[in-house]
Coordinates of C-alpha atoms in Angstrom, one line a residue:
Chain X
X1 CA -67.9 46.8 11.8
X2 CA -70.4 47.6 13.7
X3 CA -68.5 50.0 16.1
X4 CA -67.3 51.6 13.1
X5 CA -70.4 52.2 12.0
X6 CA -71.9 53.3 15.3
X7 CA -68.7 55.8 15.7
X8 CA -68.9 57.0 12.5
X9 CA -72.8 57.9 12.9
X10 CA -73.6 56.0 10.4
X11 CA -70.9 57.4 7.4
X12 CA -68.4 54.7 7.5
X13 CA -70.3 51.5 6.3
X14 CA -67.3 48.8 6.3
X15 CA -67.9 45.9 4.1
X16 CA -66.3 42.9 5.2
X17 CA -64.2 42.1 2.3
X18 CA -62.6 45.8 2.5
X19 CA -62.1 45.0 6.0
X20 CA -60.9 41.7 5.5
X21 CA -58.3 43.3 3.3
X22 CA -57.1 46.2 5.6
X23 CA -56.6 43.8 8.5
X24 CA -54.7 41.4 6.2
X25 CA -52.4 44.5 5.2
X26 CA -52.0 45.7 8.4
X27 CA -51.1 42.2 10.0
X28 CA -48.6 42.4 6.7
X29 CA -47.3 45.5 7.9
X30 CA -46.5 44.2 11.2
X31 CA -49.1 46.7 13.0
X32 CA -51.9 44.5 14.1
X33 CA -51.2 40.7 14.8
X34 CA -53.5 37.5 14.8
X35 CA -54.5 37.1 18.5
X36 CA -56.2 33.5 18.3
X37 CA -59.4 32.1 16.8
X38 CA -62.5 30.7 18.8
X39 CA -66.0 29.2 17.7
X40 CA -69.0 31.1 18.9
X41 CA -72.2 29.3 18.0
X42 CA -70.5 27.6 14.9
X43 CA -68.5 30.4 13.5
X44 CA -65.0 31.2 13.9
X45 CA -64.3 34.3 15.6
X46 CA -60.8 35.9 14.6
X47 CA -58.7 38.1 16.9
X48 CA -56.7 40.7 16.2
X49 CA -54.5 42.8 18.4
X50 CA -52.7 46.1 18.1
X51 CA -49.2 45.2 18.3
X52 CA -45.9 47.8 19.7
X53 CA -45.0 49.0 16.0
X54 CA -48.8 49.4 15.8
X55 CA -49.6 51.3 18.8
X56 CA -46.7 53.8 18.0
X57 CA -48.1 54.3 14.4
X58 CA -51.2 54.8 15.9
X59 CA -50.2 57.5 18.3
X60 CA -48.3 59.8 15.7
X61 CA -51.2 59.7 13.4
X62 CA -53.4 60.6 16.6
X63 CA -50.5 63.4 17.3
X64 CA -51.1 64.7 13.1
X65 CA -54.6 64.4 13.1
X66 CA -54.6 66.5 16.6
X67 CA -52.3 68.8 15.1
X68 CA -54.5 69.0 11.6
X69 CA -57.6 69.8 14.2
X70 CA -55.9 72.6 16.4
X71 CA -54.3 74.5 13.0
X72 CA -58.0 74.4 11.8
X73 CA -59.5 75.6 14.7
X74 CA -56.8 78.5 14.9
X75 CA -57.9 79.4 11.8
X76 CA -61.4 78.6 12.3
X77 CA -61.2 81.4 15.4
X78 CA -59.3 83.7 13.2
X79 CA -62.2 83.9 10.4
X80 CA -64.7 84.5 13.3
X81 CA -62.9 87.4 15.0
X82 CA -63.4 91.2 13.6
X83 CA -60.8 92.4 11.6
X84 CA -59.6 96.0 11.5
X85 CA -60.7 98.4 8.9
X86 CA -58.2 98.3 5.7
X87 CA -56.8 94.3 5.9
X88 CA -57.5 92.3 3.5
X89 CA -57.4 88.5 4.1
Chain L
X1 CA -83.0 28.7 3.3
X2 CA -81.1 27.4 6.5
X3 CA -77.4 28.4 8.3
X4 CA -75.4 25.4 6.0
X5 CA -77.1 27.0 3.0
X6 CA -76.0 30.7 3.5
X7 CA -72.7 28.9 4.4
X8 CA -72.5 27.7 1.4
X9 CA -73.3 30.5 -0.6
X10 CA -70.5 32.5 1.2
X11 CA -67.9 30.4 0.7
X12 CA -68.9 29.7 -3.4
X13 CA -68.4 33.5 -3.3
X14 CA -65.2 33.4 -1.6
X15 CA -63.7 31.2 -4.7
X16 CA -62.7 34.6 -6.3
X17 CA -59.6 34.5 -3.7
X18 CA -56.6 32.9 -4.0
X19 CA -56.6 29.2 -2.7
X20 CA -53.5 30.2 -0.5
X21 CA -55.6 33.3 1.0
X22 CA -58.5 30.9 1.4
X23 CA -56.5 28.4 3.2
X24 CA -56.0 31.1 5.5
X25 CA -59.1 32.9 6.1
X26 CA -61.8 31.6 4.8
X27 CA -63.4 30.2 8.5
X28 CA -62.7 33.4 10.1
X29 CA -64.1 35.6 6.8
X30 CA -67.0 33.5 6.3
X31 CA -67.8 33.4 10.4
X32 CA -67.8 37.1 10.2
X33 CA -70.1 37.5 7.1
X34 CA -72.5 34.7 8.8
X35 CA -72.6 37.3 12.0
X36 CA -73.3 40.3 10.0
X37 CA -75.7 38.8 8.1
X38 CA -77.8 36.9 11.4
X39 CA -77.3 40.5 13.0
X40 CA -79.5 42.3 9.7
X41 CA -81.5 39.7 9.7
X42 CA -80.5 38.5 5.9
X43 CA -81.0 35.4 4.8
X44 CA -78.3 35.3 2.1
X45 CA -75.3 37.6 0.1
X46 CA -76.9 41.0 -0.7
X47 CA -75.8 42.2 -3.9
X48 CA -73.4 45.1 -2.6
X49 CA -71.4 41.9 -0.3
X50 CA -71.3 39.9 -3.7
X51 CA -69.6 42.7 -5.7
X52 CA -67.6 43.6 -2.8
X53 CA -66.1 40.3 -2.6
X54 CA -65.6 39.6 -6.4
X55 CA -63.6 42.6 -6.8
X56 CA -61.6 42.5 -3.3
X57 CA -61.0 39.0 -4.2
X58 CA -60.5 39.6 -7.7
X59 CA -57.6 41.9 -6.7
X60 CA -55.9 39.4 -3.9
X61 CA -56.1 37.1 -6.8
X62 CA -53.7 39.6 -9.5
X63 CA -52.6 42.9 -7.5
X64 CA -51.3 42.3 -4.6
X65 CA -47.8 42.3 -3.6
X66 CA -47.4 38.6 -3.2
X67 CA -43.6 36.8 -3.7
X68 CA -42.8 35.5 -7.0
X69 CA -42.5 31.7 -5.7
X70 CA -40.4 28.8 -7.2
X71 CA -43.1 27.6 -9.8
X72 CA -43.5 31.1 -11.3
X73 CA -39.9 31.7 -12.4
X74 CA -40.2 28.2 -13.7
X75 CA -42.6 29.7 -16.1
X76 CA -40.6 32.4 -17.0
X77 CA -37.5 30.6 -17.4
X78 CA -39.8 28.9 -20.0
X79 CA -40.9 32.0 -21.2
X80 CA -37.8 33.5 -22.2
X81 CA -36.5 30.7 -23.5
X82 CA -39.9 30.2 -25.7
X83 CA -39.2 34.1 -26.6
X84 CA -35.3 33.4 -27.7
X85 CA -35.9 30.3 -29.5
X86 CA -38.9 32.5 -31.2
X87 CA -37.2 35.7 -31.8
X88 CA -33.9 33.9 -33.2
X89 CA -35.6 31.2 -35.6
X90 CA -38.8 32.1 -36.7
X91 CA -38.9 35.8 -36.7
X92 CA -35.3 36.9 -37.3
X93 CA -35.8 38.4 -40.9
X94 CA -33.3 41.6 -41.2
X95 CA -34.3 41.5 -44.9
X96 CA -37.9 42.3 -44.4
X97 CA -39.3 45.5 -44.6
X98 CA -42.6 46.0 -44.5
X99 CA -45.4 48.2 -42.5
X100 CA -45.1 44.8 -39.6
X101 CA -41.8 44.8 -39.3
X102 CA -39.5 46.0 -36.1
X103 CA -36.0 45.3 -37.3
X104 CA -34.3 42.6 -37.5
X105 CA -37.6 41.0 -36.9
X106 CA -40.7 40.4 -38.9
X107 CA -42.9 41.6 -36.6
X108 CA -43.5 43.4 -33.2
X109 CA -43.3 40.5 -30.6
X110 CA -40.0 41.8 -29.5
X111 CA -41.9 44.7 -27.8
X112 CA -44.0 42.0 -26.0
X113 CA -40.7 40.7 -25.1
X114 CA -39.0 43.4 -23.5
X115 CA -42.1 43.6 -21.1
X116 CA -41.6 40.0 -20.2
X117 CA -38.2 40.7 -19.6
X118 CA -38.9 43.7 -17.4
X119 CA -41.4 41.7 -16.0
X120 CA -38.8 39.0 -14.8
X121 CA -36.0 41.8 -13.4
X122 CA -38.7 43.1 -11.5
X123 CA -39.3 39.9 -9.8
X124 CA -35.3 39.4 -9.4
X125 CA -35.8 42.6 -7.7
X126 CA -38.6 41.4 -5.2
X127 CA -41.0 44.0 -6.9
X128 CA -43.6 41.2 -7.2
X129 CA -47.0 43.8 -8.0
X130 CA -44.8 45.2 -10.6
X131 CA -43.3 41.7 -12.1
X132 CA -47.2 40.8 -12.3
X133 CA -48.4 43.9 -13.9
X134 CA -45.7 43.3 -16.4
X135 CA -46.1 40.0 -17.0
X136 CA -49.5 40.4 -17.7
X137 CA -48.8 43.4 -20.1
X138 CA -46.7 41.0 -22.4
X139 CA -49.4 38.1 -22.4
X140 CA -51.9 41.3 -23.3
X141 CA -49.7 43.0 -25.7
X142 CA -48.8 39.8 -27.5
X143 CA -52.8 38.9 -28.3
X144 CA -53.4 41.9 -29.3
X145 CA -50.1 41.8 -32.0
X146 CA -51.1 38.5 -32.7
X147 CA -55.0 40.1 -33.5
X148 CA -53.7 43.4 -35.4
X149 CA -51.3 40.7 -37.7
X150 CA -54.2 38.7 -38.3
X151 CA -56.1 41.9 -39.4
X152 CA -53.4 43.4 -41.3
X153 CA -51.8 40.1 -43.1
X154 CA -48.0 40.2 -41.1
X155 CA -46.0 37.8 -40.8
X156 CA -46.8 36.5 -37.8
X157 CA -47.0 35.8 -34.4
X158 CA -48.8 33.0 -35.7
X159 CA -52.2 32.2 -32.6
X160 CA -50.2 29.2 -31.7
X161 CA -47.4 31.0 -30.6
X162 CA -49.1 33.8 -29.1
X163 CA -51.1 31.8 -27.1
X164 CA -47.8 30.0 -25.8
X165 CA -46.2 33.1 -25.4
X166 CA -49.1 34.7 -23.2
X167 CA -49.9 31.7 -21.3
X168 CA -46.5 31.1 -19.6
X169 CA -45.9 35.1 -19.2
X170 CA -49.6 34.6 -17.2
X171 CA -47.9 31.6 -15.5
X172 CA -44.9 33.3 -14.1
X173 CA -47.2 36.7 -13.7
X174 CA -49.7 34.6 -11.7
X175 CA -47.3 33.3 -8.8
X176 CA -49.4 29.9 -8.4
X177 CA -47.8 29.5 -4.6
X178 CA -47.1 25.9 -4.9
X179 CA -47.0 23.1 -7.9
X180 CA -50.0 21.6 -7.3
X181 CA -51.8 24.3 -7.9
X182 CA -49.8 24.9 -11.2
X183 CA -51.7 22.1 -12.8
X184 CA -54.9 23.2 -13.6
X185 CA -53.4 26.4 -15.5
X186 CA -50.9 23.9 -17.4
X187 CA -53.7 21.2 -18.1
X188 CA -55.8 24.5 -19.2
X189 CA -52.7 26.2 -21.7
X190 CA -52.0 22.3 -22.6
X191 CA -56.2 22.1 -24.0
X192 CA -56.4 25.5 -25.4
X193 CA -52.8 24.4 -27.7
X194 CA -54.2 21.5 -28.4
X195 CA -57.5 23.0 -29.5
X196 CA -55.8 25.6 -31.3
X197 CA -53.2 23.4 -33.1
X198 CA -56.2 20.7 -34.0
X199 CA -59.1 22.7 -35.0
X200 CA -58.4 23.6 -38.3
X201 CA -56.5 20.4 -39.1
X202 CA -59.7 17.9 -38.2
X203 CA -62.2 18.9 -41.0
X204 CA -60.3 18.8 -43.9
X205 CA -58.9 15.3 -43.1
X206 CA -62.6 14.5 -41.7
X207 CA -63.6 15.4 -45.2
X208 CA -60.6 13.4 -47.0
X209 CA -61.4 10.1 -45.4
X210 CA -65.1 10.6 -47.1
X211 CA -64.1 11.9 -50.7
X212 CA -64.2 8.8 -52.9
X213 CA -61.4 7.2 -54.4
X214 CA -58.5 8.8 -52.7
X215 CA -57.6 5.9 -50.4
X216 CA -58.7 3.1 -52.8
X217 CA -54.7 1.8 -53.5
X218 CA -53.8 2.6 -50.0
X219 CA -52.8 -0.6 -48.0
X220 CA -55.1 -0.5 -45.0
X221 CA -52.0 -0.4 -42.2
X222 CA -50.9 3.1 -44.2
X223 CA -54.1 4.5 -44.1
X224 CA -54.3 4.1 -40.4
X225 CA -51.1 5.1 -40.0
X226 CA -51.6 8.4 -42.0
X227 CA -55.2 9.3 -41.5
X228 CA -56.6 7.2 -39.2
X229 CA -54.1 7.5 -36.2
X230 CA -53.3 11.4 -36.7
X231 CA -57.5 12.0 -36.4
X232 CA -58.0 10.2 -33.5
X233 CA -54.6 12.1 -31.8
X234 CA -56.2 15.3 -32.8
X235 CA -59.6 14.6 -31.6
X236 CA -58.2 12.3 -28.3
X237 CA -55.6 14.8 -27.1
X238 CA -58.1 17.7 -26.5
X239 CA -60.8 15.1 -24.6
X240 CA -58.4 13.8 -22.6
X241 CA -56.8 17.4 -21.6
X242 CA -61.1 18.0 -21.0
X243 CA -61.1 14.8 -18.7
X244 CA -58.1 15.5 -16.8
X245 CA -59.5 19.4 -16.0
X246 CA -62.6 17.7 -14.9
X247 CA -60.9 15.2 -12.4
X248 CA -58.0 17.0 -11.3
X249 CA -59.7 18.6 -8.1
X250 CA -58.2 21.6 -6.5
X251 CA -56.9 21.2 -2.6
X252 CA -59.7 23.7 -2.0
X253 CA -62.6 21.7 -2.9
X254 CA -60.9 19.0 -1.1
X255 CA -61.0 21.1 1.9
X256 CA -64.7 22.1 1.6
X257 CA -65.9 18.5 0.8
X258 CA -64.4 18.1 4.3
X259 CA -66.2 20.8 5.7
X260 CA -69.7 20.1 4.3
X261 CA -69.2 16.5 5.9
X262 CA -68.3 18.7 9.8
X263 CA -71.2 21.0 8.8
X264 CA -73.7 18.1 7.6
X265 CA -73.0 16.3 10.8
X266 CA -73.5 19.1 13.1

């Protein structure tokens, strides 16, 4: 939560039931799985790991948000260079 | 305020889950709102952390998708045969008309029906979110014909049924996961029957026993047989249910009674 928060400078503010509740969907979903529990000063800790389907879902939202970021900055470029007398956008 | 006590304030506020989810996470969720708390530096729940866990738990409890397990269509196997006994004995009236009427019947439970119906294909379907939403549609809808009948003088449902009606369709909605936890909602639906079906009866025979000369040729073993006998069964029945809801423990406070005694001794 904390990494969230960090990466996120300071926008994303997870709570840890909303947490709680993705990771239990995603571990639903077959995307994440339960990697093992350990006590750390008297509370459990509880793993998780990306799994196979998981990674793969990961990359092709990475691919569409990559795609989403180039088409913006194409058009981002585009509103920033001179057009020639007589066009209308 | 020490670590056992902030414990134990996050797990009372985990009790809006389902016993089934807490059997599964509640170490690991509690563990990780004990670190984020130690790593602010508070002491116990912060308002936002309480709402946030009502509500998320509050949803695991009702929305989400979870199977419709053996117990539930129990309940609406009971259901629907509740609704067809109703439906074909006490409110079949093709003769009525009047403004509370749907025909055949004497009054709109049938639409409450057909939701409970829908309710159950959907969990024959595996659509359990859907089967729950419905379910608890028909429970709703029926209270609130049973309240506009009761407003508007129809002929029926009468609050007895209603409340049977809506507390199985909340039963099979509800998907208790196993049958042990189904008996706190059946010793509950049993009390609020009985309470329903005994309120208005114990006054009036309360007042009887006290107005003079009506049991003054009565042989004693009639009266107690008649008066006496029928109080005490509508007085008893509800205490009893009271006692039982009081004893019966759920196999979540079991479990934390076990883990006060691990936190106590460490």
């Amino acid at each position: 939560m904390q990494e969230a928060r960090d990466l996120s400078g300071g926008r994303v503010d997870l709570k840890v039931a909303t947490l709680y509740a993705a990771l239990e969907r995603l571990v639903t979903e077959g995307l994440i799985a339960v990697d093992g529990d350990e006590t750390v000063d008297g509370r459990v800790r509880r793993y998780f790991r990306l799994t196979d389907a998981g990674a793969e879902r990961l990359a092709s939202e990475v691919a569409r948000l990559e795609s989403n970021a180039r088409q913006a900055a194409s058009r981002l470029r585009d509103r920033t260079q001179p057009r020639p007398l007589g066009t209308t956008s | 305020m020490t670590r056992a006590w902030t414990r134990e304030r996050y797990r009372r506020l985990l009790r809006w889950y389902p016993a089934e989810w807490r059997e599964r996470n509640e170490d690991a969720v509690v563990g990780m709102l004990m670190e984020q708390a130690h790593h602010d530096g508070l002491p116990s729940p912060t308002a936002v952390e309480r709402r946030s866990l009502l509500l998320n738990g509050l949803g695991e409890r009702f929305l989400q998708p979870q199977a419709t397990t053996g117990p539930a269509f129990i309940a609406f196997a009971l259901a629907l045969l509740y609704s067809a006994w109703y439906l074909s004995l006490t409110t079949w009236a093709p003769g009525i008309h009047y403004a509370g009427a749907v025909w055949p019947f004497s009054n709109p439970t049938p639409f409450a029906v057909i939701l409970l119906v829908a309710a159950f294909a959907a969990a024959l379907g595996r659509r359990a979110r859907l089967a729950r939403l419905l379910a608890y549609s028909a429970a709703a809808g029926e209270l609130i014909i049973w309240a506009l009948g009761a407003g508007q003088g129809w002929l029926g449902p009468s609050l007895f049924a209603a409340l049977v009606f809506s507390g199985l369709a909340v039963c099979a909605g509800g998907a208790p996961p196993s049958r042990r936890q189904l008996v706190k909602p059946v010793l509950a639906l049993a009390l609020v029957l009985a309470a329903a079906f005994a309120a208005p009866q114990i006054p009036p025979r309360i007042a009887l026993l006290f107005m003079p000369g009506v049991f003054d040729d009565m042989p004693l073993p009639t009266l107690l047989v008649y008066v006496v006998l029928p109080l005490i069964a509508l007085v008893g029945v509800p205490v009893l249910l009271v006692s039982a809801l009081v004893l019966v423990r759920s196999p979540g406070s079991r479990r934390n009674e076990a883990r006060e005694q691990v936190d106590s001794a460490g």
